[in-house]
Amino acid sequence: MVAVRLTSGFGDDLARLASALEDMDLKSAPFLGKDADRERDRLTRTIRSYLIPRVENPDAPFLVVVAGPTGSGKSTLVNSLAGMNLADTGAVRPTTRSPLILTGTDPSTSEVSVGGVDCRVAVGKAPILKHMSLVDTPDIDSTASRHREMAETLVDHADVVVFVTSAIRYADQVPWEVLRRARSRGAVVIPVLNRVGPDGSAAAHDFGRRLGDAGLDDHPVRVPEHHLGEGATKVPSLAVRELKKRLYAVARDRSRHQRAVVNRVLNSTSNQIRTLTASVTSLAAELDAIESAVATGITEAANLPERNRPWASFPLPPCPEGRRRARQWMKKSDPKELELGVWEGQVEARLVAELHTRLMEAIRHHAGPVRGVNPRAVTAVLADARALLEEAVDGWVEQTHERAKALPHPRLASASLTSAALTGNGHQVAIVLGPDPAISAVRKDLQERLDVVFGHLVVRLVEAWRHSVGDPAVDEVAGRLAAVMTAYQFADA
């Protein structure tokens, strides 16, 4: 009897763990080039479609999944084991396009789902089907990605994997990847070298060596090559006798094997969940780092340069050196109100355009997170940015007018302070208006207004990005996993 059967409510604990995994927000995983979402989905399927059914119905027949590469003879072996002619065989590859389950009990339906894969069902009377259900899978190296996905999913839900390959295909890479996947998951793996000819000893020896290196049974079942007549779908019973013996050995010691498989699958799944949560925790740290870089980069775009950056492309006419000559110049050449008004309008427009450009450059420089945001959200932020910048610059110019009211020639003083604050050159202002005419205060006022605007835009962009990439919290999963493992260890004790 399986240990988890002793624990009332253990299936509910597993269901809550699966729900916590499903609720993990992993929208950011593909954005950062990670496959955490696919791994999460695979673990969830294992819990819901394998562990929970095994806990709630430990007497259910073993699911024996026959898997292997194209042309390895899987369907012929399934027909031979079951004594039936149901699994498709033939020269056209792949012959098995949809999985077939051969069972000894009437499921009252012609189709069932295993891990989300729809499988045809056939009922047979072969003795072996009283102890286990056989599944004929699509090729695990199929060029049709859907076929390979179905085969991998079925392997992930197997109690026993009969890995079939041939003397000419045993070294292919893709089947070995699936074989290692089945082994790491915890399923019983029975390797079969099919179609072994008279000179196949070297291939069998090399296959066994590779199995041993992979930590698997290094004594594969050998099925000799048979020349089947036209229309034949089975090999002689004697050819699959050794494979039947291996399967019956599992069936005879069902309790021990089932306990061992559930133990291994549960431990493997829990370890993979821990690895996943660690990866997601690292992912969250990466998101925080990117967010900080974005915020810093965009905020720095608001910093005014110290000198020699003529943001105002329409400087005031230069006045002569010396205070007396400067005052004489002002009396004769004092710009009129209309001229200064036009100049200020040109400066404001250029300043807003420059700030807007710097903002867009900062966003493009940090293009990583922007890729993850809905483009309409970025467009909306940039559209609002121009209006906010115009408002900030208008307010700054008005405030500069207020400061200049106490100075000689207020309108000219205001224009001079504006120019000096933007260019970093206060020489002309000092000559005309006297020392310390509040240039630093005017410049600080502009900087503070820009900091507020850019800070607001950063918050909006980060919020839009966070909404797009989600919040990959793992606390709930970690807590549910701890509860499951505690309950299981208690039952096992």
Short mmCIF file of C-alpha atoms in Angstrom, two decimals:
data_model
loop_
_atom_site.label_atom_id
_atom_site.label_comp_id
_atom_site.label_asym_id
_atom_site.label_seq_id
_atom_site.Cartn_x
_atom_site.Cartn_y
_atom_site.Cartn_z
CA MET A 1 0.00 0.00 0.00
CA VAL A 2 1.28 3.46 -0.84
CA ALA A 3 2.22 5.55 2.20
CA VAL A 4 0.27 8.63 1.12
CA ARG A 5 -2.91 6.58 1.19
CA LEU A 6 -2.76 6.74 4.99
CA THR A 7 -3.02 10.52 5.07
CA SER A 8 -6.54 11.91 5.02
CA GLY A 9 -6.72 15.11 3.02
CA PHE A 10 -3.29 14.73 1.41
CA GLY A 11 -4.88 14.99 -2.03
CA ASP A 12 -6.36 18.33 -0.96
CA ASP A 13 -2.89 19.50 0.11
CA LEU A 14 -1.58 18.62 -3.34
CA ALA A 15 -4.51 20.39 -5.01
CA ARG A 16 -3.78 23.56 -3.02
CA LEU A 17 -0.13 23.35 -4.04
CA ALA A 18 -1.15 23.01 -7.70
CA SER A 19 -3.45 26.02 -7.36
CA ALA A 20 -0.65 28.08 -5.82
CA LEU A 21 1.61 27.14 -8.75
CA GLU A 22 -1.10 28.06 -11.25
CA ASP A 23 -1.56 31.44 -9.54
CA MET A 24 2.13 32.33 -9.88
CA ASP A 25 2.39 35.42 -12.07
CA LEU A 26 5.10 34.57 -14.59
CA LYS A 27 4.29 36.98 -17.40
CA SER A 28 7.81 38.34 -17.04
CA ALA A 29 9.53 34.99 -17.67
CA PRO A 30 9.43 35.08 -21.49
CA PHE A 31 10.33 38.78 -21.39
CA LEU A 32 13.62 37.87 -19.70
CA GLY A 33 14.16 34.85 -21.93
CA LYS A 34 13.27 32.22 -19.32
CA ASP A 35 10.94 29.20 -19.57
CA ALA A 36 9.73 29.26 -15.96
CA ASP A 37 6.11 29.40 -17.13
CA ARG A 38 6.47 26.17 -19.12
CA GLU A 39 8.16 24.44 -16.21
CA ARG A 40 5.40 25.64 -13.88
CA ASP A 41 2.73 24.24 -16.22
CA ARG A 42 4.53 20.90 -16.43
CA LEU A 43 4.77 20.59 -12.63
CA THR A 44 1.12 21.52 -12.23
CA ARG A 45 0.09 18.83 -14.71
CA THR A 46 2.18 16.26 -12.84
CA ILE A 47 0.46 17.10 -9.57
CA ARG A 48 -3.08 17.21 -10.92
CA SER A 49 -2.91 14.41 -13.48
CA TYR A 50 -0.53 12.00 -11.77
CA LEU A 51 0.07 12.52 -8.05
CA ILE A 52 -3.49 13.37 -6.99
CA PRO A 53 -5.08 10.44 -8.91
CA ARG A 54 -2.43 8.10 -7.49
CA VAL A 55 -3.13 9.34 -3.95
CA GLU A 56 -6.91 9.18 -4.29
CA ASN A 57 -7.01 5.89 -6.22
CA PRO A 58 -3.85 3.90 -5.47
CA ASP A 59 -5.39 0.70 -6.88
CA ALA A 60 -5.71 2.10 -10.41
CA PRO A 61 -3.78 0.08 -13.03
CA PHE A 62 -0.24 1.09 -13.83
CA LEU A 63 0.07 3.33 -16.86
CA VAL A 64 2.77 1.85 -19.10
CA VAL A 65 3.83 4.35 -21.75
CA VAL A 66 5.63 2.89 -24.76
CA ALA A 67 7.80 5.66 -26.22
CA GLY A 68 10.61 5.91 -28.71
CA PRO A 69 11.90 7.47 -31.93
CA THR A 70 10.42 7.24 -35.40
CA GLY A 71 10.39 3.76 -36.88
CA SER A 72 11.53 2.00 -33.72
CA GLY A 73 8.58 -0.41 -33.80
CA LYS A 74 6.60 0.82 -30.81
CA SER A 75 3.17 0.09 -32.29
CA THR A 76 4.17 -3.41 -33.33
CA LEU A 77 5.36 -4.16 -29.78
CA VAL A 78 2.14 -2.76 -28.26
CA ASN A 79 0.07 -4.97 -30.56
CA SER A 80 2.25 -7.95 -29.68
CA LEU A 81 1.96 -7.39 -25.91
CA ALA A 82 -1.80 -6.93 -26.04
CA GLY A 83 -2.47 -9.60 -28.63
CA MET A 84 -4.47 -7.11 -30.66
CA ASN A 85 -4.25 -5.37 -34.03
CA LEU A 86 -5.19 -1.86 -32.96
CA ALA A 87 -2.03 0.24 -32.90
CA ASP A 88 -1.24 1.60 -36.35
CA THR A 89 1.84 0.22 -38.10
CA GLY A 90 3.25 0.87 -41.52
CA ALA A 91 5.98 2.35 -43.67
CA VAL A 92 4.64 5.92 -43.61
CA ARG A 93 6.15 7.88 -40.69
CA PRO A 94 4.92 8.76 -38.20
CA THR A 95 2.22 6.09 -38.12
CA THR A 96 0.92 6.92 -34.62
CA ARG A 97 -0.59 10.39 -34.88
CA SER A 98 -2.80 10.22 -31.79
CA PRO A 99 -2.09 8.21 -28.62
CA LEU A 100 -3.88 4.91 -28.05
CA ILE A 101 -4.58 3.38 -24.63
CA LEU A 102 -5.11 -0.39 -24.44
CA THR A 103 -6.84 -1.38 -21.20
CA GLY A 104 -8.43 -4.45 -19.71
CA THR A 105 -11.35 -2.62 -18.08
CA ASP A 106 -14.22 -0.92 -19.85
CA PRO A 107 -13.77 2.87 -19.37
CA SER A 108 -17.30 3.49 -20.71
CA THR A 109 -15.84 6.01 -23.14
CA SER A 110 -13.89 5.86 -26.38
CA GLU A 111 -11.55 8.69 -25.40
CA VAL A 112 -9.83 9.79 -22.19
CA SER A 113 -7.46 12.63 -21.31
CA VAL A 114 -4.04 12.06 -19.78
CA GLY A 115 -2.39 15.28 -18.67
CA GLY A 116 -4.51 17.20 -21.16
CA VAL A 117 -3.68 14.84 -24.05
CA ASP A 118 -6.74 13.21 -25.61
CA CYS A 119 -6.18 9.48 -26.17
CA ARG A 120 -8.22 6.86 -27.98
CA VAL A 121 -9.21 3.89 -25.82
CA ALA A 122 -9.53 0.23 -26.74
CA VAL A 123 -10.42 -2.68 -24.43
CA GLY A 124 -8.59 -5.99 -24.70
CA LYS A 125 -8.63 -9.35 -22.95
CA ALA A 126 -4.90 -10.04 -22.83
CA PRO A 127 -3.83 -11.10 -19.29
CA ILE A 128 -1.28 -8.30 -19.07
CA LEU A 129 -4.05 -5.70 -19.45
CA LYS A 130 -5.57 -6.82 -16.13
CA HIS A 131 -2.58 -5.29 -14.37
CA MET A 132 -1.68 -2.30 -16.48
CA SER A 133 -2.79 -0.08 -19.36
CA LEU A 134 -0.51 0.23 -22.38
CA VAL A 135 -0.15 3.54 -24.18
CA ASP A 136 1.15 3.76 -27.74
CA THR A 137 2.58 7.26 -28.20
CA PRO A 138 3.52 9.45 -31.17
CA ASP A 139 7.22 9.55 -31.97
CA ILE A 140 9.26 11.54 -29.47
CA ASP A 141 11.52 12.80 -32.27
CA SER A 142 8.68 13.68 -34.62
CA THR A 143 9.10 16.73 -36.82
CA ALA A 144 5.52 17.60 -35.87
CA SER A 145 5.99 19.55 -32.63
CA ARG A 146 2.51 18.63 -31.40
CA HIS A 147 3.36 14.91 -31.65
CA ARG A 148 6.50 15.36 -29.61
CA GLU A 149 4.67 17.44 -26.99
CA MET A 150 2.02 14.73 -26.63
CA ALA A 151 4.67 12.03 -26.23
CA GLU A 152 6.56 14.05 -23.60
CA THR A 153 3.37 14.77 -21.64
CA LEU A 154 2.44 11.07 -21.60
CA VAL A 155 5.94 10.17 -20.43
CA ASP A 156 5.49 12.70 -17.62
CA HIS A 157 2.37 10.78 -16.46
CA ALA A 158 3.72 7.25 -16.73
CA ASP A 159 4.31 4.75 -13.94
CA VAL A 160 6.45 2.71 -16.30
CA VAL A 161 8.17 3.92 -19.46
CA VAL A 162 9.05 1.25 -22.01
CA PHE A 163 11.72 3.05 -24.02
CA VAL A 164 11.91 1.44 -27.46
CA THR A 165 14.70 2.10 -29.89
CA SER A 166 16.34 0.11 -32.65
CA ALA A 167 19.82 -1.05 -33.45
CA ILE A 168 20.19 1.81 -35.94
CA ARG A 169 18.48 4.57 -33.90
CA TYR A 170 19.68 3.99 -30.31
CA ALA A 171 22.25 6.82 -30.40
CA ASP A 172 19.84 9.56 -31.55
CA GLN A 173 19.98 12.57 -29.24
CA VAL A 174 16.30 13.58 -28.89
CA PRO A 175 15.06 10.22 -27.53
CA TRP A 176 17.81 10.25 -24.93
CA GLU A 177 16.68 13.67 -23.71
CA VAL A 178 13.19 12.27 -23.12
CA LEU A 179 14.66 9.15 -21.53
CA ARG A 180 16.62 11.23 -19.03
CA ARG A 181 13.48 13.26 -18.38
CA ALA A 182 11.55 10.08 -17.50
CA ARG A 183 14.39 8.86 -15.28
CA SER A 184 14.74 12.17 -13.41
CA ARG A 185 10.98 12.23 -12.85
CA GLY A 186 11.10 8.87 -11.08
CA ALA A 187 9.23 6.53 -13.41
CA VAL A 188 10.31 2.91 -13.87
CA VAL A 189 12.21 2.75 -17.17
CA ILE A 190 12.50 -0.48 -19.16
CA PRO A 191 14.84 -0.02 -22.14
CA VAL A 192 14.15 -2.13 -25.24
CA LEU A 193 16.47 -2.60 -28.19
CA ASN A 194 14.17 -3.67 -31.00
CA ARG A 195 14.93 -5.28 -34.34
CA VAL A 196 18.27 -6.74 -33.30
CA GLY A 197 19.76 -8.68 -36.19
CA PRO A 198 22.30 -11.50 -36.09
CA ASP A 199 25.17 -9.01 -36.06
CA GLY A 200 23.58 -6.70 -33.45
CA SER A 201 25.73 -7.64 -30.44
CA ALA A 202 27.96 -4.59 -30.81
CA ALA A 203 24.95 -2.25 -30.92
CA ALA A 204 23.41 -3.97 -27.89
CA HIS A 205 26.67 -3.68 -25.95
CA ASP A 206 27.07 0.01 -26.81
CA PHE A 207 23.43 0.72 -25.96
CA GLY A 208 23.88 -0.98 -22.57
CA ARG A 209 27.00 1.08 -21.91
CA ARG A 210 25.14 4.30 -22.68
CA LEU A 211 22.29 3.25 -20.39
CA GLY A 212 24.71 2.59 -17.54
CA ASP A 213 26.35 5.97 -18.02
CA ALA A 214 22.88 7.55 -17.74
CA GLY A 215 22.17 5.71 -14.46
CA LEU A 216 19.65 3.34 -16.07
CA ASP A 217 19.25 -0.42 -16.37
CA ASP A 218 22.21 -1.40 -18.54
CA HIS A 219 20.66 -4.74 -19.54
CA PRO A 220 18.10 -3.74 -22.17
CA VAL A 221 15.45 -6.11 -23.40
CA ARG A 222 16.42 -7.39 -26.84
CA VAL A 223 13.74 -8.06 -29.43
CA PRO A 224 15.10 -9.90 -32.46
CA GLU A 225 14.38 -8.68 -35.95
CA HIS A 226 11.46 -10.37 -37.69
CA HIS A 227 10.47 -10.15 -41.33
CA LEU A 228 6.73 -9.62 -41.09
CA GLY A 229 4.42 -10.52 -43.92
CA GLU A 230 2.21 -7.97 -45.62
CA GLY A 231 -0.53 -6.77 -43.27
CA ALA A 232 1.13 -8.27 -40.16
CA THR A 233 1.04 -5.99 -37.11
CA LYS A 234 2.54 -8.28 -34.44
CA VAL A 235 5.74 -10.20 -33.89
CA PRO A 236 5.60 -13.75 -32.50
CA SER A 237 4.77 -14.00 -28.81
CA LEU A 238 8.18 -15.49 -28.09
CA ALA A 239 9.87 -12.27 -29.30
CA VAL A 240 8.26 -10.17 -26.55
CA ARG A 241 8.49 -12.81 -23.79
CA GLU A 242 11.38 -11.06 -22.00
CA LEU A 243 9.55 -7.70 -22.09
CA LYS A 244 6.41 -9.33 -20.68
CA LYS A 245 8.48 -10.87 -17.88
CA ARG A 246 9.83 -7.43 -16.94
CA LEU A 247 6.35 -5.93 -16.93
CA TYR A 248 4.86 -8.83 -14.94
CA ALA A 249 7.67 -8.45 -12.40
CA VAL A 250 6.52 -4.89 -11.81
CA ALA A 251 2.89 -6.02 -11.58
CA ARG A 252 3.65 -8.79 -9.07
CA ASP A 253 5.40 -6.37 -6.74
CA ARG A 254 2.90 -3.60 -7.45
CA SER A 255 2.77 -2.16 -3.92
CA ARG A 256 6.53 -1.68 -3.66
CA HIS A 257 6.86 -0.33 -7.17
CA GLN A 258 3.95 2.03 -6.80
CA ARG A 259 5.22 3.34 -3.49
CA ALA A 260 8.68 3.81 -4.98
CA VAL A 261 7.37 5.59 -8.09
CA VAL A 262 5.12 7.93 -6.08
CA ASN A 263 8.00 8.63 -3.69
CA ARG A 264 10.35 9.46 -6.54
CA VAL A 265 7.83 11.54 -8.47
CA LEU A 266 6.82 13.51 -5.37
CA ASN A 267 10.43 14.13 -4.33
CA SER A 268 11.45 15.01 -7.88
CA THR A 269 8.47 17.36 -8.23
CA SER A 270 9.17 19.05 -4.90
CA ASN A 271 12.84 19.55 -5.82
CA GLN A 272 11.85 21.02 -9.17
CA ILE A 273 9.37 23.34 -7.46
CA ARG A 274 12.14 24.53 -5.13
CA THR A 275 14.38 25.12 -8.13
CA LEU A 276 11.55 26.97 -9.87
CA THR A 277 10.84 29.21 -6.87
CA ALA A 278 14.56 29.98 -6.54
CA SER A 279 14.64 30.87 -10.25
CA VAL A 280 11.56 33.05 -9.87
CA THR A 281 13.05 34.76 -6.82
CA SER A 282 16.11 35.53 -8.94
CA LEU A 283 13.77 36.71 -11.68
CA ALA A 284 12.12 39.12 -9.24
CA ALA A 285 15.54 40.50 -8.33
CA GLU A 286 16.31 41.03 -12.02
CA LEU A 287 13.03 42.90 -12.43
CA ASP A 288 13.86 45.11 -9.46
CA ALA A 289 17.30 45.86 -10.90
CA ILE A 290 15.85 46.74 -14.31
CA GLU A 291 13.18 48.89 -12.71
CA SER A 292 15.81 50.75 -10.69
CA ALA A 293 17.94 51.30 -13.80
CA VAL A 294 14.94 52.63 -15.71
CA ALA A 295 13.95 54.97 -12.90
CA THR A 296 17.51 56.24 -12.50
CA GLY A 297 18.13 56.64 -16.22
CA ILE A 298 14.93 58.54 -16.93
CA THR A 299 15.25 60.71 -13.82
CA GLU A 300 18.82 61.64 -14.79
CA ALA A 301 17.49 62.86 -18.13
CA ALA A 302 15.93 65.76 -16.23
CA ASN A 303 19.30 66.98 -14.88
CA LEU A 304 20.30 70.37 -16.26
CA PRO A 305 23.87 70.61 -17.57
CA GLU A 306 26.19 72.96 -15.72
CA ARG A 307 27.54 75.01 -18.61
CA ASN A 308 28.01 75.35 -22.34
CA ARG A 309 24.74 73.69 -23.32
CA PRO A 310 22.78 76.39 -25.15
CA TRP A 311 19.30 74.97 -24.66
CA ALA A 312 18.06 78.48 -25.39
CA SER A 313 18.92 78.77 -29.05
CA PHE A 314 17.97 82.49 -29.12
CA PRO A 315 20.38 84.23 -26.70
CA LEU A 316 19.98 87.87 -25.78
CA PRO A 317 22.05 90.42 -27.72
CA PRO A 318 25.49 90.74 -26.07
CA CYS A 319 25.99 93.86 -24.04
CA PRO A 320 29.35 95.69 -23.78
CA GLU A 321 31.84 95.22 -20.95
CA GLY A 322 31.74 97.57 -17.96
CA ARG A 323 28.81 98.61 -15.83
CA ARG A 324 28.58 102.24 -17.12
CA ARG A 325 28.71 101.26 -20.78
CA ALA A 326 26.28 98.41 -20.09
CA ARG A 327 23.75 100.79 -18.50
CA GLN A 328 24.10 103.20 -21.42
CA TRP A 329 23.52 100.28 -23.79
CA MET A 330 20.40 99.27 -21.84
CA LYS A 331 18.97 102.81 -22.09
CA LYS A 332 19.54 102.92 -25.83
CA SER A 333 18.90 99.29 -26.75
CA ASP A 334 16.47 97.99 -24.14
CA PRO A 335 14.53 95.27 -26.01
CA LYS A 336 10.86 96.04 -26.28
CA GLU A 337 8.19 93.97 -24.51
CA LEU A 338 7.02 92.40 -27.75
CA GLU A 339 10.55 91.35 -28.72
CA LEU A 340 11.15 89.76 -25.32
CA GLY A 341 7.78 88.04 -25.43
CA VAL A 342 8.61 86.45 -28.78
CA TRP A 343 12.04 85.45 -27.48
CA GLU A 344 10.58 83.83 -24.38
CA GLY A 345 8.08 81.89 -26.47
CA GLN A 346 10.85 80.57 -28.67
CA VAL A 347 12.93 79.59 -25.63
CA GLU A 348 10.01 77.80 -23.97
CA ALA A 349 9.22 75.83 -27.14
CA ARG A 350 12.86 74.82 -27.60
CA LEU A 351 13.21 73.89 -23.95
CA VAL A 352 10.08 71.67 -23.98
CA ALA A 353 11.22 70.01 -27.22
CA GLU A 354 14.68 69.37 -25.80
CA LEU A 355 13.31 67.86 -22.57
CA HIS A 356 10.84 65.69 -24.49
CA THR A 357 13.66 64.43 -26.71
CA ARG A 358 15.82 63.63 -23.71
CA LEU A 359 12.94 61.70 -22.16
CA MET A 360 12.44 59.59 -25.29
CA GLU A 361 16.19 58.96 -25.56
CA ALA A 362 16.26 57.80 -21.95
CA ILE A 363 13.38 55.39 -22.59
CA ARG A 364 15.00 54.04 -25.76
CA HIS A 365 18.29 53.60 -23.89
CA HIS A 366 16.46 51.43 -21.36
CA ALA A 367 14.54 49.59 -24.07
CA GLY A 368 14.46 46.30 -22.14
CA PRO A 369 11.48 47.02 -19.93
CA VAL A 370 9.77 49.11 -22.59
CA ARG A 371 9.56 45.92 -24.69
CA GLY A 372 7.41 44.42 -21.98
CA VAL A 373 4.96 47.32 -21.79
CA ASN A 374 1.91 47.72 -23.97
CA PRO A 375 3.04 50.25 -26.65
CA ARG A 376 -0.16 52.25 -26.13
CA ALA A 377 0.81 52.77 -22.48
CA VAL A 378 4.19 54.24 -23.51
CA THR A 379 2.54 56.41 -26.16
CA ALA A 380 0.07 57.74 -23.60
CA VAL A 381 2.87 58.57 -21.14
CA LEU A 382 4.89 60.40 -23.80
CA ALA A 383 1.81 62.33 -24.93
CA ASP A 384 1.11 63.44 -21.37
CA ALA A 385 4.80 64.20 -20.89
CA ARG A 386 4.75 67.05 -23.39
CA ALA A 387 1.72 68.66 -21.73
CA LEU A 388 3.32 68.30 -18.28
CA LEU A 389 6.60 69.77 -19.51
CA GLU A 390 4.83 72.71 -21.10
CA GLU A 391 3.00 73.37 -17.84
CA ALA A 392 6.24 73.13 -15.81
CA VAL A 393 8.17 75.48 -18.12
CA ASP A 394 5.30 78.01 -18.23
CA GLY A 395 5.20 78.00 -14.45
CA TRP A 396 8.96 78.46 -14.27
CA VAL A 397 8.92 81.47 -16.65
CA GLU A 398 6.10 83.08 -14.66
CA GLN A 399 8.01 82.54 -11.42
CA THR A 400 11.11 84.11 -13.00
CA HIS A 401 9.02 87.17 -13.93
CA GLU A 402 8.01 87.48 -10.29
CA ARG A 403 11.64 87.33 -9.15
CA ALA A 404 12.66 89.98 -11.66
CA LYS A 405 10.05 92.54 -10.55
CA ALA A 406 12.38 93.78 -7.84
CA LEU A 407 15.25 94.27 -10.33
CA PRO A 408 15.94 97.15 -12.75
CA HIS A 409 14.34 96.66 -16.14
CA PRO A 410 12.21 93.71 -14.92
CA ARG A 411 11.38 92.24 -18.31
CA LEU A 412 14.97 92.36 -19.50
CA ALA A 413 16.09 91.04 -16.12
CA SER A 414 13.68 88.13 -16.40
CA ALA A 415 14.97 87.29 -19.89
CA SER A 416 18.57 87.60 -18.70
CA LEU A 417 17.93 85.26 -15.73
CA THR A 418 16.21 82.77 -18.04
CA SER A 419 19.13 82.78 -20.46
CA ALA A 420 21.72 82.52 -17.70
CA ALA A 421 19.90 79.66 -15.99
CA LEU A 422 19.80 77.67 -19.23
CA THR A 423 23.28 78.43 -20.58
CA GLY A 424 25.08 78.47 -17.25
CA ASN A 425 26.61 81.84 -18.17
CA GLY A 426 25.71 84.63 -15.73
CA HIS A 427 28.35 87.14 -16.85
CA GLN A 428 26.00 89.36 -18.81
CA VAL A 429 23.38 89.32 -16.05
CA ALA A 430 25.96 90.26 -13.44
CA ILE A 431 27.05 93.24 -15.53
CA VAL A 432 23.55 94.46 -16.18
CA LEU A 433 21.85 93.66 -12.87
CA GLY A 434 24.66 93.57 -10.37
CA PRO A 435 26.24 90.66 -8.51
CA ASP A 436 24.26 87.62 -7.26
CA PRO A 437 21.01 88.28 -9.14
CA ALA A 438 19.48 84.96 -7.99
CA ILE A 439 20.60 82.93 -11.01
CA SER A 440 21.12 79.83 -8.83
CA ALA A 441 17.63 80.17 -7.34
CA VAL A 442 16.07 80.44 -10.81
CA ARG A 443 18.01 77.43 -12.02
CA LYS A 444 17.08 75.43 -8.90
CA ASP A 445 13.41 76.28 -9.42
CA LEU A 446 13.52 74.87 -12.96
CA GLN A 447 15.36 71.74 -11.80
CA GLU A 448 12.82 71.06 -9.05
CA ARG A 449 9.92 71.41 -11.48
CA LEU A 450 11.58 69.02 -13.94
CA ASP A 451 12.30 66.52 -11.15
CA VAL A 452 8.61 66.47 -10.25
CA VAL A 453 7.52 65.94 -13.88
CA PHE A 454 10.10 63.25 -14.67
CA GLY A 455 9.49 61.53 -11.33
CA HIS A 456 5.77 61.36 -12.13
CA LEU A 457 6.51 59.93 -15.58
CA VAL A 458 8.86 57.32 -14.10
CA VAL A 459 6.12 56.17 -11.71
CA ARG A 460 3.66 55.82 -14.58
CA LEU A 461 6.07 53.93 -16.82
CA VAL A 462 7.09 51.58 -14.02
CA GLU A 463 3.45 50.95 -13.12
CA ALA A 464 2.66 50.16 -16.76
CA TRP A 465 5.67 47.84 -16.94
CA ARG A 466 4.81 46.08 -13.68
CA HIS A 467 1.29 45.56 -14.94
CA SER A 468 2.72 43.98 -18.10
CA VAL A 469 5.31 41.72 -16.44
CA GLY A 470 3.36 40.89 -13.28
CA ASP A 471 4.58 40.19 -9.78
CA PRO A 472 6.27 36.76 -9.50
CA ALA A 473 5.68 36.21 -5.76
CA VAL A 474 6.56 32.70 -4.52
CA ASP A 475 5.67 32.82 -0.81
CA GLU A 476 2.36 31.01 -1.29
CA VAL A 477 3.99 28.22 -3.30
CA ALA A 478 6.77 27.76 -0.76
CA GLY A 479 4.26 27.55 2.09
CA ARG A 480 2.04 25.02 0.27
CA LEU A 481 5.05 22.90 -0.67
CA ALA A 482 6.25 22.83 2.94
CA ALA A 483 2.80 21.69 4.07
CA VAL A 484 2.68 18.90 1.46
CA MET A 485 6.12 17.55 2.30
CA THR A 486 5.45 17.69 6.05
CA ALA A 487 2.19 15.77 5.65
CA TYR A 488 3.82 13.19 3.38
CA GLN A 489 6.81 12.62 5.63
CA PHE A 490 4.47 12.17 8.58
CA ALA A 491 2.47 9.55 6.67
CA ASP A 492 5.62 7.82 5.45
CA ALA A 493 6.90 7.57 9.01
#
